[in-house]
CSV table of C-alpha atoms and ligand atoms in Angstrom, one decimal:
chain,number,residue,atom,x,y,z
A,8,MET,CA,5.1,42.3,80.5
A,9,LYS,CA,3.7,43.4,77.1
A,10,PRO,CA,2.1,40.6,74.9
A,11,LYS,CA,4.8,38.9,72.9
A,12,ILE,CA,5.4,39.7,69.3
A,13,HIS,CA,6.5,36.4,67.7
A,14,TYR,CA,9.0,36.4,64.9
A,15,THR,CA,6.9,34.0,62.8
A,16,ARG,CA,3.7,32.0,63.3
A,17,PRO,CA,1.6,30.0,60.9
A,18,SER,CA,-1.8,31.1,59.6
A,19,ILE,CA,-4.2,28.2,60.2
A,20,SER,CA,-7.8,28.8,59.0
A,21,ASP,CA,-10.9,26.7,59.2
A,22,LEU,CA,-9.9,25.1,55.9
A,23,GLU,CA,-6.7,23.5,57.3
A,24,VAL,CA,-8.7,22.3,60.3
A,25,GLN,CA,-11.4,20.9,58.1
A,26,TYR,CA,-9.0,19.0,55.9
A,27,ALA,CA,-6.9,17.7,58.8
A,28,ASN,CA,-10.1,16.5,60.5
A,29,ASP,CA,-11.2,14.7,57.3
A,30,ALA,CA,-7.8,13.1,56.9
A,31,ALA,CA,-7.8,11.9,60.6
A,32,LYS,CA,-11.3,10.5,60.2
A,33,ASN,CA,-11.3,9.1,56.7
A,34,GLY,CA,-7.8,9.1,55.4
A,35,TRP,CA,-7.0,5.4,56.0
A,36,GLY,CA,-7.0,2.2,54.1
A,37,GLU,CA,-7.3,2.9,50.3
A,38,ASN,CA,-7.6,6.6,51.1
A,39,CYS,CA,-4.3,6.9,53.0
A,40,TYR,CA,-2.5,8.6,50.1
A,41,ASP,CA,-5.4,10.9,49.0
A,42,TYR,CA,-4.2,14.2,50.5
A,43,ILE,CA,-0.5,13.3,49.8
A,44,ASN,CA,-1.3,12.9,46.1
A,45,ARG,CA,-3.4,16.1,46.1
A,46,PHE,CA,-0.7,18.1,47.9
A,47,GLU,CA,2.0,16.9,45.5
A,48,GLY,CA,-0.3,17.8,42.6
A,49,LEU,CA,-1.0,21.3,43.9
A,50,PHE,CA,2.7,21.9,44.5
A,51,LYS,CA,3.7,20.7,41.0
A,52,ARG,CA,1.2,22.9,39.4
A,53,TYR,CA,2.2,26.0,41.5
A,54,LEU,CA,5.9,25.5,40.8
A,55,GLY,CA,5.5,24.4,37.1
A,56,VAL,CA,7.6,21.2,37.6
A,57,LYS,CA,7.0,17.7,36.4
A,58,TYR,CA,7.7,15.8,39.6
A,59,ALA,CA,7.2,16.3,43.4
A,60,ILE,CA,7.8,14.0,46.3
A,61,SER,CA,6.6,15.1,49.8
A,62,THR,CA,9.0,14.4,52.6
A,63,SER,CA,9.2,14.7,56.4
A,64,SER,CA,11.5,17.7,56.1
A,65,CYS,CA,13.5,19.8,53.8
A,66,THR,CA,16.6,18.3,55.3
A,67,GLY,CA,15.3,14.8,54.3
A,68,ALA,CA,14.6,16.0,50.8
A,69,LEU,CA,18.2,17.4,50.5
A,70,HIS,CA,19.6,14.2,51.9
A,71,MET,CA,17.8,12.0,49.4
A,72,GLY,CA,18.4,14.3,46.5
A,73,MET,CA,22.1,14.4,47.1
A,74,ALA,CA,22.2,10.6,47.6
A,75,ALA,CA,20.5,10.2,44.3
A,76,LEU,CA,23.2,12.4,42.7
A,77,ASP,CA,25.7,9.8,44.1
A,78,ILE,CA,27.4,12.3,46.4
A,79,GLY,CA,29.5,10.4,48.9
A,80,GLN,CA,32.9,9.8,50.4
A,81,GLY,CA,35.6,12.2,49.2
A,82,ASP,CA,33.2,14.4,47.2
A,83,GLU,CA,32.8,18.2,47.7
A,84,VAL,CA,29.7,20.3,47.6
A,85,ILE,CA,29.9,24.0,47.2
A,86,LEU,CA,27.5,26.2,49.2
A,87,ALA,CA,27.3,29.7,50.7
A,88,ASP,CA,28.8,30.2,54.1
A,89,THR,CA,25.6,32.0,55.1
A,90,ASN,CA,23.2,29.1,55.4
A,91,TRP,CA,21.1,27.1,57.9
A,92,ILE,CA,22.9,24.0,59.1
A,93,ALA,CA,20.2,21.9,57.5
A,94,THR,CA,21.7,22.6,54.1
A,95,ALA,CA,25.2,21.3,55.1
A,96,ALA,CA,24.2,18.4,57.4
A,97,PRO,CA,23.2,16.0,54.6
A,98,ILE,CA,26.5,16.6,52.9
A,99,VAL,CA,28.3,15.6,56.0
A,100,HIS,CA,26.0,12.6,56.6
A,101,LEU,CA,26.9,11.4,53.0
A,102,GLY,CA,30.6,11.5,53.9
A,103,ALA,CA,31.2,14.5,51.6
A,104,LYS,CA,32.8,17.8,52.4
A,105,PRO,CA,30.9,21.1,52.4
A,106,VAL,CA,33.0,23.9,50.8
A,107,PHE,CA,31.9,27.3,52.1
A,108,VAL,CA,32.2,30.3,49.8
A,109,ASP,CA,31.3,33.9,50.5
A,110,ILE,CA,28.0,35.7,49.7
A,111,LEU,CA,27.2,38.7,47.6
A,112,GLU,CA,26.8,41.9,49.4
A,113,ASP,CA,23.4,42.8,47.8
A,114,SER,CA,21.5,39.5,47.7
A,115,TRP,CA,23.3,37.7,50.7
A,116,CYS,CA,23.3,34.6,48.4
A,117,ILE,CA,26.2,32.6,47.1
A,118,ASN,CA,28.8,34.6,45.0
A,119,PRO,CA,28.8,32.7,41.6
A,120,LYS,CA,32.3,33.9,40.8
A,121,LEU,CA,33.7,32.4,44.0
A,122,ALA,CA,31.6,29.3,43.5
A,123,GLU,CA,33.3,28.7,40.2
A,124,LYS,CA,36.7,29.4,41.7
A,125,ALA,CA,36.0,26.7,44.3
A,126,ILE,CA,35.4,24.0,41.8
A,127,THR,CA,37.8,21.0,41.9
A,128,GLU,CA,37.8,17.6,40.3
A,129,ASN,CA,36.0,16.4,43.5
A,130,THR,CA,33.1,18.9,43.2
A,131,LYS,CA,29.8,17.0,42.8
A,132,ALA,CA,27.2,19.9,43.2
A,133,ILE,CA,26.7,23.5,44.0
A,134,ILE,CA,23.8,24.5,46.3
A,135,ALA,CA,22.0,27.7,45.6
A,136,THR,CA,20.1,28.6,48.8
A,137,HIS,CA,17.6,31.4,48.2
A,138,ILE,CA,18.2,33.0,51.5
A,139,TYR,CA,15.3,34.7,53.3
A,140,GLY,CA,13.4,34.6,50.0
A,141,ASN,CA,16.1,36.5,48.1
A,142,LEU,CA,17.1,34.9,44.8
A,143,CYS,CA,20.5,33.5,43.9
A,144,ASP,CA,21.9,34.7,40.5
A,145,MET,CA,20.6,31.6,38.8
A,146,GLY,CA,21.6,32.8,35.3
A,147,ARG,CA,25.3,32.7,36.3
A,148,LEU,CA,25.0,29.6,38.4
A,149,LEU,CA,23.2,27.6,35.6
A,150,ALA,CA,25.9,28.8,33.1
A,151,ILE,CA,28.6,27.4,35.5
A,152,SER,CA,26.6,24.2,35.9
A,153,LYS,CA,26.5,23.8,32.1
A,154,LYS,CA,30.2,24.7,31.6
A,155,TYR,CA,31.5,22.1,34.2
A,156,GLY,CA,28.7,19.6,34.1
A,157,ILE,CA,28.0,20.1,37.8
A,158,PRO,CA,24.4,20.1,39.0
A,159,VAL,CA,23.0,23.1,40.8
A,160,ILE,CA,20.6,22.2,43.7
A,161,GLU,CA,18.1,24.9,44.8
A,162,ASP,CA,17.5,24.9,48.5
A,163,SER,CA,14.2,26.8,48.3
A,164,ALA,CA,13.2,26.2,51.9
A,165,GLU,CA,12.8,30.0,52.4
A,166,ALA,CA,11.7,30.9,48.9
A,167,ILE,CA,8.2,29.7,48.2
A,168,GLY,CA,6.6,32.6,46.2
A,169,SER,CA,10.0,33.9,44.9
A,170,VAL,CA,10.2,34.1,41.1
A,171,TYR,CA,13.4,34.5,39.0
A,172,HIS,CA,12.6,36.0,35.5
A,173,GLY,CA,9.3,34.1,35.2
A,174,LYS,CA,10.6,30.9,36.9
A,175,ARG,CA,9.7,29.9,40.4
A,176,ALA,CA,12.5,29.3,42.9
A,177,GLY,CA,13.1,25.5,43.1
A,178,SER,CA,12.1,24.8,39.5
A,179,MET,CA,15.4,25.7,37.8
A,180,GLY,CA,18.1,23.5,39.1
A,181,ALA,CA,18.7,19.7,39.0
A,182,PHE,CA,16.3,19.6,41.9
A,183,GLY,CA,14.7,21.9,44.4
A,184,THR,CA,13.7,21.4,48.0
A,185,PHE,CA,11.2,23.1,50.3
A,186,SER,CA,10.4,23.2,54.0
A,187,PHE,CA,7.0,23.3,55.7
A,188,HIS,CA,8.4,23.7,59.2
A,189,GLY,CA,6.1,25.9,61.4
A,190,THR,CA,8.2,28.9,60.8
A,191,LYS,CA,8.0,28.9,57.0
A,192,THR,CA,5.6,30.7,54.7
A,193,ILE,CA,3.4,27.5,54.4
A,194,THR,CA,3.5,24.8,57.0
A,195,THR,CA,2.4,21.2,57.6
A,196,GLY,CA,3.9,21.3,61.2
A,197,GLU,CA,7.0,19.6,59.9
A,198,GLY,CA,7.5,18.6,56.3
A,199,GLY,CA,9.2,19.2,53.0
A,200,MET,CA,9.1,18.6,49.3
A,201,PHE,CA,11.6,17.4,46.7
A,202,VAL,CA,10.9,18.7,43.1
A,203,THR,CA,12.6,18.0,39.8
A,204,ASN,CA,12.0,17.9,36.1
A,205,ASP,CA,14.5,15.1,35.7
A,206,GLU,CA,12.6,11.8,35.3
A,207,ASN,CA,15.7,9.7,36.2
A,208,LEU,CA,16.4,11.6,39.3
A,209,TYR,CA,12.7,11.5,40.3
A,210,ASN,CA,12.6,7.7,40.0
A,211,LYS,CA,15.8,7.4,42.0
A,212,VAL,CA,14.5,9.6,44.9
A,213,LEU,CA,11.1,7.8,44.8
A,214,THR,CA,12.9,4.5,45.3
A,215,LEU,CA,15.2,5.9,48.0
A,216,SER,CA,12.2,7.5,49.8
A,217,ASN,CA,10.4,4.1,50.0
A,218,HIS,CA,13.2,2.2,51.8
A,219,GLY,CA,14.7,1.3,48.4
A,220,ARG,CA,11.6,-0.4,47.1
A,221,VAL,CA,11.1,0.3,43.4
A,222,LYS,CA,7.7,1.5,42.3
A,223,GLY,CA,5.7,-1.3,40.6
A,224,GLN,CA,7.8,-4.1,42.1
A,225,SER,CA,5.3,-6.9,42.7
A,226,LYS,CA,7.5,-8.8,45.1
A,227,GLN,CA,6.5,-7.8,48.7
A,228,PHE,CA,9.0,-6.2,51.1
A,229,TRP,CA,11.7,-6.2,48.5
A,230,PRO,CA,14.2,-3.3,48.6
A,231,GLU,CA,16.7,-3.0,45.8
A,232,THR,CA,18.9,-0.8,47.8
A,233,VAL,CA,19.3,0.7,51.3
A,234,GLY,CA,17.1,3.7,51.2
A,235,PHE,CA,15.6,6.3,53.6
A,236,LYS,CA,12.3,6.9,55.4
A,237,TYR,CA,11.5,10.6,55.1
A,238,LYS,CA,7.8,10.5,54.4
A,239,MET,CA,5.0,12.9,55.0
A,240,SER,CA,1.8,11.6,56.6
A,241,ASN,CA,-1.6,12.1,55.0
A,242,ILE,CA,-2.7,14.3,57.9
A,243,GLN,CA,0.2,16.6,57.4
A,244,ALA,CA,-0.5,16.7,53.6
A,245,ALA,CA,-4.1,17.6,54.4
A,246,VAL,CA,-2.9,20.8,56.2
A,247,GLY,CA,-0.6,21.4,53.2
A,248,CYS,CA,-3.4,21.2,50.7
A,249,ALA,CA,-5.3,23.9,52.5
A,250,GLN,CA,-2.1,26.0,52.7
A,251,MET,CA,-1.5,25.6,49.0
A,252,GLU,CA,-5.1,26.7,48.2
A,253,ARG,CA,-4.3,29.9,50.2
A,254,ILE,CA,-0.7,30.3,48.8
A,255,GLU,CA,-1.3,33.6,47.0
A,256,GLU,CA,-2.9,35.1,50.1
A,257,LEU,CA,0.0,33.8,52.3
A,258,VAL,CA,2.8,35.0,50.1
A,259,ASN,CA,1.1,38.4,49.4
A,260,ARG,CA,0.9,39.1,53.1
A,261,LYS,CA,4.6,38.3,53.6
A,262,ARG,CA,5.4,40.7,50.7
A,263,GLU,CA,3.1,43.3,52.2
A,264,ILE,CA,5.0,43.2,55.5
A,265,LEU,CA,8.4,43.4,53.9
A,266,ASN,CA,7.2,46.4,51.9
A,267,PHE,CA,5.8,48.0,55.0
A,268,TYR,CA,9.2,47.8,56.7
A,269,LYS,CA,10.9,49.0,53.5
A,270,GLN,CA,8.6,52.0,53.2
A,271,LYS,CA,9.4,53.1,56.8
A,272,LEU,CA,13.2,52.5,56.5
A,273,ASN,CA,14.2,53.4,52.9
A,274,LYS,CA,14.6,57.1,53.8
A,275,PHE,CA,17.7,56.1,55.7
A,276,ASP,CA,20.8,55.9,53.6
A,277,GLY,CA,22.8,52.7,54.1
A,278,VAL,CA,19.9,50.7,55.7
A,279,TYR,CA,18.9,47.8,53.5
A,280,LEU,CA,16.2,45.1,53.5
A,281,ASN,CA,15.7,42.1,51.2
A,282,PRO,CA,16.3,43.2,47.7
A,283,GLU,CA,14.0,42.8,44.7
A,284,PRO,CA,16.0,43.5,41.6
A,285,THR,CA,14.3,44.0,38.2
A,286,GLY,CA,12.8,40.7,36.9
A,287,VAL,CA,12.6,39.1,40.3
A,288,ILE,CA,9.8,38.7,42.8
A,289,ASN,CA,10.9,38.2,46.4
A,290,GLY,CA,8.6,35.8,48.3
A,291,ALA,CA,9.7,37.7,51.4
A,292,TRP,CA,9.8,34.9,53.9
A,293,MET,CA,12.0,36.8,56.4
A,294,PRO,CA,12.3,40.6,56.4
A,295,THR,CA,15.9,41.3,57.3
A,296,VAL,CA,17.5,44.6,57.8
A,297,ILE,CA,21.2,45.4,57.4
A,298,PHE,CA,23.0,48.5,58.5
A,299,ASN,CA,26.1,50.0,56.7
A,300,LYS,CA,29.2,49.8,58.9
A,301,SER,CA,29.1,53.6,59.3
A,302,TYR,CA,26.0,53.3,61.5
A,303,ASP,CA,27.8,51.1,64.0
A,304,ILE,CA,24.5,49.4,64.9
A,305,GLY,CA,25.1,45.8,65.9
A,306,ARG,CA,23.0,42.7,66.3
A,307,GLU,CA,23.4,42.5,70.1
A,308,GLU,CA,22.2,46.1,70.7
A,309,LEU,CA,19.0,45.5,68.7
A,310,LEU,CA,18.4,42.0,70.1
A,311,GLN,CA,18.5,43.5,73.6
A,312,LYS,CA,16.1,46.4,72.7
A,313,TYR,CA,13.6,43.9,71.3
A,314,LYS,CA,14.0,41.6,74.2
A,315,ASN,CA,13.1,44.5,76.5
A,316,LYS,CA,9.8,45.0,74.6
A,317,ASN,CA,9.0,41.2,74.4
A,318,ILE,CA,9.6,41.2,70.7
A,319,ASP,CA,11.1,38.0,69.2
A,320,ALA,CA,13.7,39.1,66.6
A,321,ARG,CA,16.3,36.7,65.3
A,322,VAL,CA,20.0,36.8,64.4
A,323,PHE,CA,21.1,36.6,60.8
A,324,PHE,CA,22.6,33.1,60.2
A,325,TRP,CA,26.1,32.7,61.7
A,326,PRO,CA,28.6,31.7,59.0
A,327,LEU,CA,28.6,27.9,59.0
A,328,SER,CA,32.4,27.9,58.9
A,329,SER,CA,32.3,29.7,62.3
A,330,LEU,CA,30.7,26.7,63.9
A,331,PRO,CA,33.2,24.7,66.1
A,332,PHE,CA,33.0,21.4,64.0
A,333,PHE,CA,33.8,23.1,60.7
A,334,GLU,CA,37.1,24.7,59.6
A,335,LYS,CA,37.0,28.5,59.6
A,336,VAL,CA,37.0,30.1,56.1
A,337,LYS,CA,37.8,33.8,55.3
A,338,ASN,CA,34.5,35.0,53.9
A,339,PRO,CA,34.3,38.7,54.8
A,340,ASN,CA,30.7,39.3,53.7
A,341,ALA,CA,29.3,36.4,55.5
A,342,TYR,CA,31.1,37.3,58.7
A,343,SER,CA,30.6,41.1,58.5
A,344,ILE,CA,26.9,41.1,57.5
A,345,SER,CA,25.8,38.7,60.2
A,346,GLU,CA,27.2,41.2,62.8
A,347,ARG,CA,25.1,44.1,61.6
A,348,ALA,CA,21.8,42.5,60.5
A,349,ILE,CA,18.7,41.3,62.2
A,350,ASN,CA,15.5,39.3,61.2
A,351,LEU,CA,12.3,41.2,61.9
A,352,PRO,CA,9.0,39.6,62.9
A,353,SER,CA,6.5,38.8,60.1
A,354,TYR,CA,3.5,36.7,60.3
A,355,HIS,CA,0.2,36.6,58.5
A,356,ASP,CA,-2.0,38.1,61.2
A,357,MET,CA,0.5,40.6,62.5
A,358,LYS,CA,-1.2,43.9,63.3
A,359,GLU,CA,0.0,47.3,61.9
A,360,LYS,CA,0.4,48.5,65.5
A,361,ASP,CA,2.9,45.8,66.1
A,362,LEU,CA,4.7,46.4,62.9
A,363,LEU,CA,5.0,50.1,63.9
A,364,ILE,CA,6.5,49.1,67.3
A,365,VAL,CA,9.1,46.8,65.6
A,366,VAL,CA,10.1,49.4,63.1
A,367,GLY,CA,10.0,52.2,65.7
A,368,GLU,CA,12.8,50.6,67.6
A,369,ILE,CA,15.0,50.7,64.6
A,370,ILE,CA,14.2,54.3,63.7
A,371,ASP,CA,14.8,55.3,67.3
A,372,THR,CA,18.2,53.6,67.2
A,373,ILE,CA,19.2,55.2,64.0
A,374,GLU,CA,18.0,58.7,65.0
A,375,LYS,CA,19.9,58.5,68.3
A,376,ARG,CA,23.2,58.0,66.4
B,402,PLP,C1,14.3,25.7,57.2
B,402,PLP,C2,15.4,25.5,56.3
B,402,PLP,C3,15.9,24.2,56.0
B,402,PLP,C4,15.4,23.0,56.8
B,402,PLP,O1,14.1,22.7,56.7
B,402,PLP,P1,13.5,21.5,57.6
B,402,PLP,O2,12.1,21.3,57.0
B,402,PLP,O3,13.5,22.0,59.0
B,402,PLP,O4,14.4,20.3,57.4
B,402,PLP,C5,16.9,24.0,55.1
B,402,PLP,N1,17.4,25.0,54.5
B,402,PLP,C6,17.1,26.3,54.7
B,402,PLP,C7,17.7,27.4,54.0
B,402,PLP,C8,16.1,26.5,55.7
B,402,PLP,O5,15.7,27.8,56.0
């Protein structure tokens, strides 16, 4: 069997090891928040936001953020049908209803027109997930937000490094969330971040994140409300600090890989990868290729070819409304695109020879049509 080409893997240098080592040895007692504070500081500076709270996952950050927006029983939250379950699960946990709308054909992100149409008197938020690093149409979504007084949440788990007309993904909505799972552009093993510019929302999430204990409360073990426990450890944050010091390098390599695939495939009409419209920078978390219907190239065929070569490619997200516990919704783009798309391997240390093997399978498939 040929050596496996993984679809993602983290880049861990001596710096991450050194910081993690230091945190494990010295990050206790009065030093137990040092790397956490530093990581949150680096993240705020990078994103250009006022407040950041590190969490155990992006899912946890979304859960607390939506709880802080008082989303609960009987409420509705609008999101794209093309999404990872992590974006919808906290809505369900809060007793609210996820309302799935279709995606745009070019960005694979939520269609703002359909999001606006889905608004009812029960709508409490719209989630803008910047899928695979592609940016949502934030101009339109923020205008809708203003018009109806409904907050836009940016799920930026896949969009570190993505920039929308000078503003970083995650910095534009009521709040933004990030993931540092081992498959993401920067990692802490597991982990996440909640970011906002809204002082009130920040304080609410800070209290929720500490089991309902208000910052500055002098009475010990005194929660004001029932909160959550979605915290990041100092050792994880140490790895995160090193990753943030290398963020430009890590994002640039992701972009380099996406551009490599694009260069090899853009000569074929009707074969598309992650778009980068004018005024936008794509953080390129996950290079994804989509074939026009006329090619009749499907997900299963490519998956099988890659499997034969020990290459780990992944399926485009299934429409969430196709999952057995949700109600099916007619969202033609979300359903059609997932049939004729595939995620390609991309990791920091990926060799050009492996990139050529991956792209070669696609070219071979196209040319045999
Ligand atoms: C990875 C991901 C999440 C969840 O992140 P966790 O840190 O695993 O909770 C949420 N939303 C999107 C779009 C993701 O890709």
